[in-house]
Short mmCIF file of C-alpha atoms in Angstrom, two decimals:
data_model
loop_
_atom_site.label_atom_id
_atom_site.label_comp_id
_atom_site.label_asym_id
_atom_site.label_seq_id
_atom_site.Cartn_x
_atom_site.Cartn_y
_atom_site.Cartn_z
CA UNK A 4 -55.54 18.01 -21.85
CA UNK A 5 -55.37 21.69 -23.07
CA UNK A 6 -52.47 23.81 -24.85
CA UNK A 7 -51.94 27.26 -26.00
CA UNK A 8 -50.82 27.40 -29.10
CA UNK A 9 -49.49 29.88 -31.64
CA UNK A 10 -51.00 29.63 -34.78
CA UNK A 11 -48.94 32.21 -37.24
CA UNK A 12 -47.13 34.92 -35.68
CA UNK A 13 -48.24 38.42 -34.23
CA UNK A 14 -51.18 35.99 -33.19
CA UNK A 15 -52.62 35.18 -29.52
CA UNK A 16 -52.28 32.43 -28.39
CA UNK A 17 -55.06 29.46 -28.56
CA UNK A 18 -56.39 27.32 -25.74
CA UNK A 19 -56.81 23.49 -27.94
CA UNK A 20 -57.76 20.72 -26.69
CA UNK A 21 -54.91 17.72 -26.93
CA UNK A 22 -54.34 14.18 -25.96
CA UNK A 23 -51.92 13.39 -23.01
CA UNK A 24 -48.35 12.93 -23.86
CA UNK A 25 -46.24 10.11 -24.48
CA UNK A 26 -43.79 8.92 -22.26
CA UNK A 27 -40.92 7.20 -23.05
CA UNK A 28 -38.77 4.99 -20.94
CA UNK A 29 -36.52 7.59 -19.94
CA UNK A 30 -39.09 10.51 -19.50
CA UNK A 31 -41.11 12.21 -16.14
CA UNK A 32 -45.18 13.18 -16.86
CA UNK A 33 -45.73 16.22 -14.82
CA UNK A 34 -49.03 17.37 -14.55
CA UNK A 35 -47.89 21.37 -14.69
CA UNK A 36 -48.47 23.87 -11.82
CA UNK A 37 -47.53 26.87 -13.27
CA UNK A 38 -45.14 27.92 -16.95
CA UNK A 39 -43.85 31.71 -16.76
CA UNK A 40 -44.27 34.42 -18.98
CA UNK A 41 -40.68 35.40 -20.31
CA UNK A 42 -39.95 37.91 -23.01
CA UNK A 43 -38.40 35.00 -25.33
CA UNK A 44 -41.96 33.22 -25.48
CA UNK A 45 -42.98 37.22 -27.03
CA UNK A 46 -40.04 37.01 -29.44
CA UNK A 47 -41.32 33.82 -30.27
CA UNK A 48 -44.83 34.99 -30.94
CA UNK A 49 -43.99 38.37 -32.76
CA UNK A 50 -41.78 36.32 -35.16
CA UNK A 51 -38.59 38.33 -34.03
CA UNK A 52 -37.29 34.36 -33.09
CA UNK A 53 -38.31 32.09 -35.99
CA UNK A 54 -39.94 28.65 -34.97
CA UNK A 55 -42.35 26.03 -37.14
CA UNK A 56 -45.71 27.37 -36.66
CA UNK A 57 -48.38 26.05 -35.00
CA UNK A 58 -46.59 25.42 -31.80
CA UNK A 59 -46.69 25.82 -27.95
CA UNK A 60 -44.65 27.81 -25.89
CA UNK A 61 -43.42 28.32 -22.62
CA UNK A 62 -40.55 26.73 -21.10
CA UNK A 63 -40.18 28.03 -17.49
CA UNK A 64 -42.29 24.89 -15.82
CA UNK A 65 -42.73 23.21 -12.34
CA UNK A 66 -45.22 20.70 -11.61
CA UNK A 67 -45.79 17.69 -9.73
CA UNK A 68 -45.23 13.84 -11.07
CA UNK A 69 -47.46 12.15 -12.46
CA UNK A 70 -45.85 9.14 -14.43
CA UNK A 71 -42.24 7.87 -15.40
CA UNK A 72 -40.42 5.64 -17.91
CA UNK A 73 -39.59 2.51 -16.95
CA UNK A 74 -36.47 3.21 -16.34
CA UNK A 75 -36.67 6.28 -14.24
CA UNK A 76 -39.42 5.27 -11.45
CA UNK A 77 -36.81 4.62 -9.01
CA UNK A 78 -36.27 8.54 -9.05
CA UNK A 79 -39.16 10.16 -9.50
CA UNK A 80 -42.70 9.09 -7.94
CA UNK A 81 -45.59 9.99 -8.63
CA UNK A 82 -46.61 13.53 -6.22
CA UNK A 83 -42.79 14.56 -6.48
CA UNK A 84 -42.53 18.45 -6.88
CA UNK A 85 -40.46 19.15 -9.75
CA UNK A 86 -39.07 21.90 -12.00
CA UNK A 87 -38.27 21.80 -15.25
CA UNK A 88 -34.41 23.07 -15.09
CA UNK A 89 -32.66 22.08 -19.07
CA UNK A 90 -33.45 22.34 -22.62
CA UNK A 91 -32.98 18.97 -24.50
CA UNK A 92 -29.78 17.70 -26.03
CA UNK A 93 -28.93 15.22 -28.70
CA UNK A 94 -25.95 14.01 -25.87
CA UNK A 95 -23.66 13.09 -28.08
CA UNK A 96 -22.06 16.29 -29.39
CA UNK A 97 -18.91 17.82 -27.88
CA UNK A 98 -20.70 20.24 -25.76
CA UNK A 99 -23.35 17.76 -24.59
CA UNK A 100 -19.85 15.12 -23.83
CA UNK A 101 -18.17 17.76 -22.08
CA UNK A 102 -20.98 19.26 -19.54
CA UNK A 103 -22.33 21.88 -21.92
CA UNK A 104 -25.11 20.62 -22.90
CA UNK A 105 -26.61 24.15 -23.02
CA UNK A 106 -24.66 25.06 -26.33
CA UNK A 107 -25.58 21.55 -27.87
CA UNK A 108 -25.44 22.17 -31.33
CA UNK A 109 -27.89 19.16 -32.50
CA UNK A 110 -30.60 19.99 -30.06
CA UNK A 111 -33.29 17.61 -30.46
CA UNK A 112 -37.33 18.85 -30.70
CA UNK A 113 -39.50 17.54 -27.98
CA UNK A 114 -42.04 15.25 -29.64
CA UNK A 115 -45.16 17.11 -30.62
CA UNK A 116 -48.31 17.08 -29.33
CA UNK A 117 -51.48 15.42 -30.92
CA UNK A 118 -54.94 16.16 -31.51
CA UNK A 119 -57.33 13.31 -31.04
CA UNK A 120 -57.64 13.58 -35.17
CA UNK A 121 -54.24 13.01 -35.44
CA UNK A 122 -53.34 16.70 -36.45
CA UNK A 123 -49.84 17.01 -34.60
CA UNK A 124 -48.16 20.70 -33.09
CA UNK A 125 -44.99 20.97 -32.97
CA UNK A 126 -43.22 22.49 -29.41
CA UNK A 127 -41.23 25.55 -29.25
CA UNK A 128 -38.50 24.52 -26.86
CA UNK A 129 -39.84 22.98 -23.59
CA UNK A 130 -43.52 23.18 -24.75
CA UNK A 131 -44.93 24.21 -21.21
CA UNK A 132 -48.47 26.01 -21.87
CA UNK A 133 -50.12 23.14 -21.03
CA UNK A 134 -51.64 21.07 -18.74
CA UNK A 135 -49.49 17.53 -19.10
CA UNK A 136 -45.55 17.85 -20.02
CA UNK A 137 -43.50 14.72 -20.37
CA UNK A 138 -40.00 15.36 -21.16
CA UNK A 139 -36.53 13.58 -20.71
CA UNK A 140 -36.04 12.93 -17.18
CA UNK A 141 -32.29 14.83 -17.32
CA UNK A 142 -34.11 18.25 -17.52
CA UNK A 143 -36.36 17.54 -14.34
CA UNK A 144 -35.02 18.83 -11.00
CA UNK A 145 -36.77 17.79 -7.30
CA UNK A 146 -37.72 20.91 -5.35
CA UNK A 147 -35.78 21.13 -1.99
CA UNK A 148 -38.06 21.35 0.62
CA UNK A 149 -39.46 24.95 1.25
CA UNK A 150 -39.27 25.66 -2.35
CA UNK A 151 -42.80 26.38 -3.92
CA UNK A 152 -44.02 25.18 -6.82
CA UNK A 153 -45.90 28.38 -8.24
CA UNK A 154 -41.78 30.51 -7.74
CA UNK A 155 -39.74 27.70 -8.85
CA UNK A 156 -41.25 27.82 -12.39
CA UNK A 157 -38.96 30.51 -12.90
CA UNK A 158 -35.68 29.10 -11.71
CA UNK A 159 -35.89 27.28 -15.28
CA UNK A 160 -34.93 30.41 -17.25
CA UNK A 161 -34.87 33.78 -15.97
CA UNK A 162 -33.21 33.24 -12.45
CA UNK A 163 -30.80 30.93 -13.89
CA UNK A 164 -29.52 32.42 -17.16
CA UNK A 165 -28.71 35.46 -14.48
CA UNK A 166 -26.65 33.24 -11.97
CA UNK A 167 -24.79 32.02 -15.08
CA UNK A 168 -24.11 35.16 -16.43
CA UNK A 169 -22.45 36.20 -13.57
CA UNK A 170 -20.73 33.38 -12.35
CA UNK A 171 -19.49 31.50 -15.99
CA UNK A 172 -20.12 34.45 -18.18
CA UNK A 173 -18.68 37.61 -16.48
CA UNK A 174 -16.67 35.59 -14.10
CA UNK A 175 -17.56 38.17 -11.02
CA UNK A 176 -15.21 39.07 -8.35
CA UNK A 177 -16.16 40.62 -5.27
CA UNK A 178 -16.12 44.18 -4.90
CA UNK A 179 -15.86 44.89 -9.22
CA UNK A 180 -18.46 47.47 -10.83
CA UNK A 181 -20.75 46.59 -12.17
CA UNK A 182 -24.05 47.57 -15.06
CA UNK A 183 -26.94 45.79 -15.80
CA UNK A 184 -29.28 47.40 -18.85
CA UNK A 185 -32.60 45.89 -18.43
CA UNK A 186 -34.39 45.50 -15.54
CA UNK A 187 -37.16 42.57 -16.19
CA UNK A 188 -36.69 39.25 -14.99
CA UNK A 189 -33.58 38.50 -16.49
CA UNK A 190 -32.12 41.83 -15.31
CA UNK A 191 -33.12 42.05 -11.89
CA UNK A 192 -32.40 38.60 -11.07
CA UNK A 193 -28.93 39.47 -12.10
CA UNK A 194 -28.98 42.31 -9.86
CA UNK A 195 -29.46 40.18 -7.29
CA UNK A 196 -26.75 37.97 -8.04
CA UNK A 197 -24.34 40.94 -8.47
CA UNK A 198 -25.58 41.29 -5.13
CA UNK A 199 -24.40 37.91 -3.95
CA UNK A 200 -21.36 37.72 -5.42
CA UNK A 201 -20.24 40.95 -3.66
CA UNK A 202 -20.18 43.48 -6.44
CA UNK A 203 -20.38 47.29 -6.14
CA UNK A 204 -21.12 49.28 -7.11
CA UNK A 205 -23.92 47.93 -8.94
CA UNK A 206 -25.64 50.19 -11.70
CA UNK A 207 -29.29 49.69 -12.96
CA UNK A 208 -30.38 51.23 -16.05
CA UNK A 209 -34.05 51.20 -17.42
CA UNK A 210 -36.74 53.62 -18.90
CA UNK A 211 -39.18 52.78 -16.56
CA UNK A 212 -38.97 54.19 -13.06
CA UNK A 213 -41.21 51.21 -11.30
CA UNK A 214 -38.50 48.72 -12.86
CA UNK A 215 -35.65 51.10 -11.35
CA UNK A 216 -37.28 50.53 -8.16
CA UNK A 217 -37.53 47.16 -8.20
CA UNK A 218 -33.35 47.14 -8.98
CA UNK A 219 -33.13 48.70 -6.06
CA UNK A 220 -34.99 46.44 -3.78
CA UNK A 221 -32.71 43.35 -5.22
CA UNK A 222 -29.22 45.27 -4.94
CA UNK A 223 -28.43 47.73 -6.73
CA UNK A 224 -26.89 50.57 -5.45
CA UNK A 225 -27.58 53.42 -8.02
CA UNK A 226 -30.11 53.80 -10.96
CA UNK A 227 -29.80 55.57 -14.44
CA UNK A 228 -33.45 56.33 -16.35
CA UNK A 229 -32.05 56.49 -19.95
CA UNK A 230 -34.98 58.42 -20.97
CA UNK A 231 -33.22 61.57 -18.77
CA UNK A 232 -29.71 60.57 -18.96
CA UNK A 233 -26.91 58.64 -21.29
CA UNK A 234 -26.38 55.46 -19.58
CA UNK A 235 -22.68 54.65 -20.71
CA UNK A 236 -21.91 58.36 -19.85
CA UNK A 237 -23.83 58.06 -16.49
CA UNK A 238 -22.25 54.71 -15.53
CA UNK A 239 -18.44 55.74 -16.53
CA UNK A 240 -18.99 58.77 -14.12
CA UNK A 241 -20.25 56.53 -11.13
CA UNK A 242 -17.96 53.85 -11.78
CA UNK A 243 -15.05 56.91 -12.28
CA UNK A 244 -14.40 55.08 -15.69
CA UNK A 245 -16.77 52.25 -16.39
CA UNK A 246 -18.12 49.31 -14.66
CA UNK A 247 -15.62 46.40 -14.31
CA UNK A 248 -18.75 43.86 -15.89
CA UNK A 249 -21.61 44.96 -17.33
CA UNK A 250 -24.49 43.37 -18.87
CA UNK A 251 -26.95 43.36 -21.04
CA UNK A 252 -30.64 41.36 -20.63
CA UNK A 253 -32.81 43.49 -23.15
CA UNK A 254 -31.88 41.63 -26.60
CA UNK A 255 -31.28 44.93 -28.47
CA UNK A 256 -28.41 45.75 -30.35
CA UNK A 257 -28.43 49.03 -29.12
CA UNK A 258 -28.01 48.31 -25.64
CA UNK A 259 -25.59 45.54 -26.75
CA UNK A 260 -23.31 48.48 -28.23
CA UNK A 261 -23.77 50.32 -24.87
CA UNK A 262 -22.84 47.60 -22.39
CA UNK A 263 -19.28 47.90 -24.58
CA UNK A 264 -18.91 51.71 -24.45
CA UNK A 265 -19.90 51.17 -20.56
CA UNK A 266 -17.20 48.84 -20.02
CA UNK A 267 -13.49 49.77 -18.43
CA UNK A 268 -10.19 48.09 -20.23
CA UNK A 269 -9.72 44.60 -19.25
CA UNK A 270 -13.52 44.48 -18.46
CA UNK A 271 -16.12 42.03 -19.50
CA UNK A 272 -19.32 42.76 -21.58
CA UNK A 273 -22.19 39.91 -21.33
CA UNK A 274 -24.63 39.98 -23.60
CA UNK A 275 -27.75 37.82 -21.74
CA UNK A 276 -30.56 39.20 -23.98
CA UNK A 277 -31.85 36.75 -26.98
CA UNK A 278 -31.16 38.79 -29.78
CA UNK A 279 -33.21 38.81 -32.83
CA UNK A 280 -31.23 37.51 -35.91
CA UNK A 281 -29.21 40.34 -37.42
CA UNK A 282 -25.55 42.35 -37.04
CA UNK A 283 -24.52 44.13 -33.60
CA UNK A 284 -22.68 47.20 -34.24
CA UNK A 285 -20.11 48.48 -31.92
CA UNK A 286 -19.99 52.04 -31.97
CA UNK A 287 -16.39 52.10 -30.50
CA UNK A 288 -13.46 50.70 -32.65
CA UNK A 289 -10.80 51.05 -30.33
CA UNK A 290 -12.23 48.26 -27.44
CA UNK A 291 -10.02 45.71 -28.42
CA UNK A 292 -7.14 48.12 -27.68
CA UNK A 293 -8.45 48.33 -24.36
CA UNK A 294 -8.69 44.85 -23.94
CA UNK A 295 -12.41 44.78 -23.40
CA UNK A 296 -14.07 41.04 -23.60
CA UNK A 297 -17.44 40.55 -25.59
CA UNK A 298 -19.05 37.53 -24.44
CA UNK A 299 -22.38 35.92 -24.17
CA UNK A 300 -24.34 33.37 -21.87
CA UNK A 301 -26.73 30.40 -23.27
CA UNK A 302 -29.54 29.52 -21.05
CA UNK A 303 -27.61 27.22 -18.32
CA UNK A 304 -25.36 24.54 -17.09
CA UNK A 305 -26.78 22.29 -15.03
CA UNK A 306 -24.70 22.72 -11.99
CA UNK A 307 -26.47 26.20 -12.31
CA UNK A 308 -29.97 24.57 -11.25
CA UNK A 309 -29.03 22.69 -8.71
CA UNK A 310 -26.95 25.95 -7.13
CA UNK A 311 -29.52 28.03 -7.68
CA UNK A 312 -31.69 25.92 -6.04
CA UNK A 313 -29.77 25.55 -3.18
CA UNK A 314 -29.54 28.65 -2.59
CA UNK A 315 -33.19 29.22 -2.93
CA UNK A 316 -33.77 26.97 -0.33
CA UNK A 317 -31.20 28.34 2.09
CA UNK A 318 -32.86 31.78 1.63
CA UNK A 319 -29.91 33.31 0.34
CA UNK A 320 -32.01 34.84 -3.02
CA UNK A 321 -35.45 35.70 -3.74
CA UNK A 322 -38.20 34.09 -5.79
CA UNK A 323 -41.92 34.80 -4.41
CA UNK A 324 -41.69 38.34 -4.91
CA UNK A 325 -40.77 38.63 -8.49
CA UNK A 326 -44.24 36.55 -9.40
CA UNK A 327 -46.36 40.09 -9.32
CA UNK A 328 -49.14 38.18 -10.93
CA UNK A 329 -51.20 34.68 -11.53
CA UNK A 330 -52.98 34.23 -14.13
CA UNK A 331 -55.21 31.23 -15.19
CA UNK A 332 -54.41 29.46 -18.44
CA UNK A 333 -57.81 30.80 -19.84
CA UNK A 334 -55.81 34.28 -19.43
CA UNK A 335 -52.80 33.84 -20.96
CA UNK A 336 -53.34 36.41 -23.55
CA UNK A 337 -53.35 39.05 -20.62
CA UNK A 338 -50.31 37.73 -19.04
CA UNK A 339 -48.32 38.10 -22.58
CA UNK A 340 -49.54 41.32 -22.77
CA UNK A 341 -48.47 42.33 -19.04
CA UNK A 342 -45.73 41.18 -19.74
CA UNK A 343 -45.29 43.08 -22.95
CA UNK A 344 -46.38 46.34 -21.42
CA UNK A 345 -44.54 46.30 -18.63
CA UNK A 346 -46.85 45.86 -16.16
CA UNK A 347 -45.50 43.04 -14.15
CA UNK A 348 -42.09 42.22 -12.65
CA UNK A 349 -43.20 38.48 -13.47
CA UNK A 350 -46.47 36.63 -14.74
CA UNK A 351 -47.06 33.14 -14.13
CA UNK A 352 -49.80 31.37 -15.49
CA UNK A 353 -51.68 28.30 -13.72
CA UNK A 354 -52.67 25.49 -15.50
CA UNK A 355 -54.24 23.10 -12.95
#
């Protein structure tokens, strides 16, 4: 099978040729259909997120079965169209014990992949550039039917995270204000979700005016360029005060600091970004005297997936039109770099 890999960082990537996986008794072989492009793989490869190096990326994947454990063929047959919906977990901490199993604080590596020398690379989280995945059968969800493989790769991160930010992060009421800073994937699918939940008004803010267009198109009801204008100023005078929740899906400490300034007393700040390792400042000493809350999402619960996809097959939110672009694995290089540029809402790339 073939791989991208990344060899040091600041590199692109490297299609390698690999044997297939091993699967263990409790583990699903998918052969993969498509594996995003998200701005965390480019943290990854720029170095601004640390990993072991040489690994594979990717980790927004849906496929179809190929192969199970022994003790998971009863559930999953071969030709079953799947997406890959968790991260692993060691299962034994109190997170994983208590139905968090997204902040498990042992997370396991997936086992690396091997070279037909023996040479081994390791995975960076789900490993998903690649043509075979096996992985633990408790991060593989079915696809209801109606839900396409190609736009249910990204259900696994970027529509997810959003739908938990809102619902177990910010804890959204209908009719609260509210901001979202960033409008890529992350962002916009949290527009959308603001949208669901029944918030308003619902401020977008980003420096490029296709990406404001976009926010508008999934629910957002006004739009700040922060090239022209200062967003936490801007949003305070639409919201007459500040948005009830805001959020932040950039990973920048700036923008971090201006989700806080944005936010009314009593209101919520959600950081959704991945920050790079290093301090946040915030540039306003006095929002614990307004009772502000600072709080943060990681990845997903898995109730989230199965809502989510629920609700994706009841047509209640959008996938298709996010994916702006397919790519073949040969062109994964490109994609990153769409994706880098700002050139797509959403690459996918297509590995068989």
């Amino acid at each position: 099978m073939k791989a991208a890999v990344l060899q040091g960082a600041d590199q692109d990537l490297v299609i390698e040729d690999f044997e297939s996986p091993d699967v263990g008794d409790d583990d699903v072989l998918m052969e993969v259909t498509a594996c995003g492009v998200c701005h965390t793989d480019l943290k990854v490869q720029d170095g601004s997120i640390p990993t072991s190096l040489p690994a594979v990326l990717g980790h927004e994947v849906s496929g179809v079965v190929v192969g199970a454990g022994k003790n998971q063929r009863e559930h999953f047959k071969d030709g079953d169209n799947v997406t890959v919906g968790m991260r692993f977990r060691c299962g034994r901490c109190e997170y994983c014990m208590t139905g968090l199993s997204n902040l498990c604080q042992q997370m396991p590596l997936g086992s690396p992949y091997r070279k037909s020398d023996g040479e081994t690379v390791t995975r960076w989280n789900v490993g998903g550039f690649t043509q075979l995945l096996s992985v633990p059968a408790y991060m593989v969800f079915h696809l209801p039917d109606g839900v396409g493989l190609e736009e249910s790769c990204i259900v696994g991160c970027r529509v997810t995270t959003a739908y938990n930010a809102v619902k177990n992060g910010a804890h959204l009421a209908p009719g609260e204000s509210a901001m979202v800073i960033g409008c890529g994937g992350v962002g916009l699918n949290i527009i959308q979700m603001l949208r669901l939940f029944g918030a308003y008004p619902i401020v977008a803010v980003d420096v490029v005016g296709s990406k404001l267009e976009a926010a508008l198109s999934y629910g957002a009801s006004h739009i700040v360029n922060a090239t022209a204008d200062d967003p936490v100023e801007a949003t305070k005078e639409i919201t007459k005060g500040g948005a009830r929740k805001t959020f932040e899906a950039i990973g920048n400490p700036v923008t971090a600091d201006q989700i806080v300034r944005a936010t009314r007393p009593t209101g919520t700040a959600t950081i959704v970004g991945a920050m790079p390792p290093g301090p946040i400042t915030i540039n306003d000493s006095r929002f614990p005297f307004k009772e502000i809350k600072v709080t943060g999402v990681a990845m997903r619960r898995t109730s989230d997936v199965t809502e989510v996809l629920d609700l994706v097959s009841q047509g209640r939110i959008e996938l298709g039109s996010f994916i702006t672009k397919r790519y073949g694995f040969e062109q994964i290089n490109e994609a990153i770099e769409d994706v880098h540029h700002g050139n797509v809402l959403m690459g996918i790339t297509l590995w068989n």
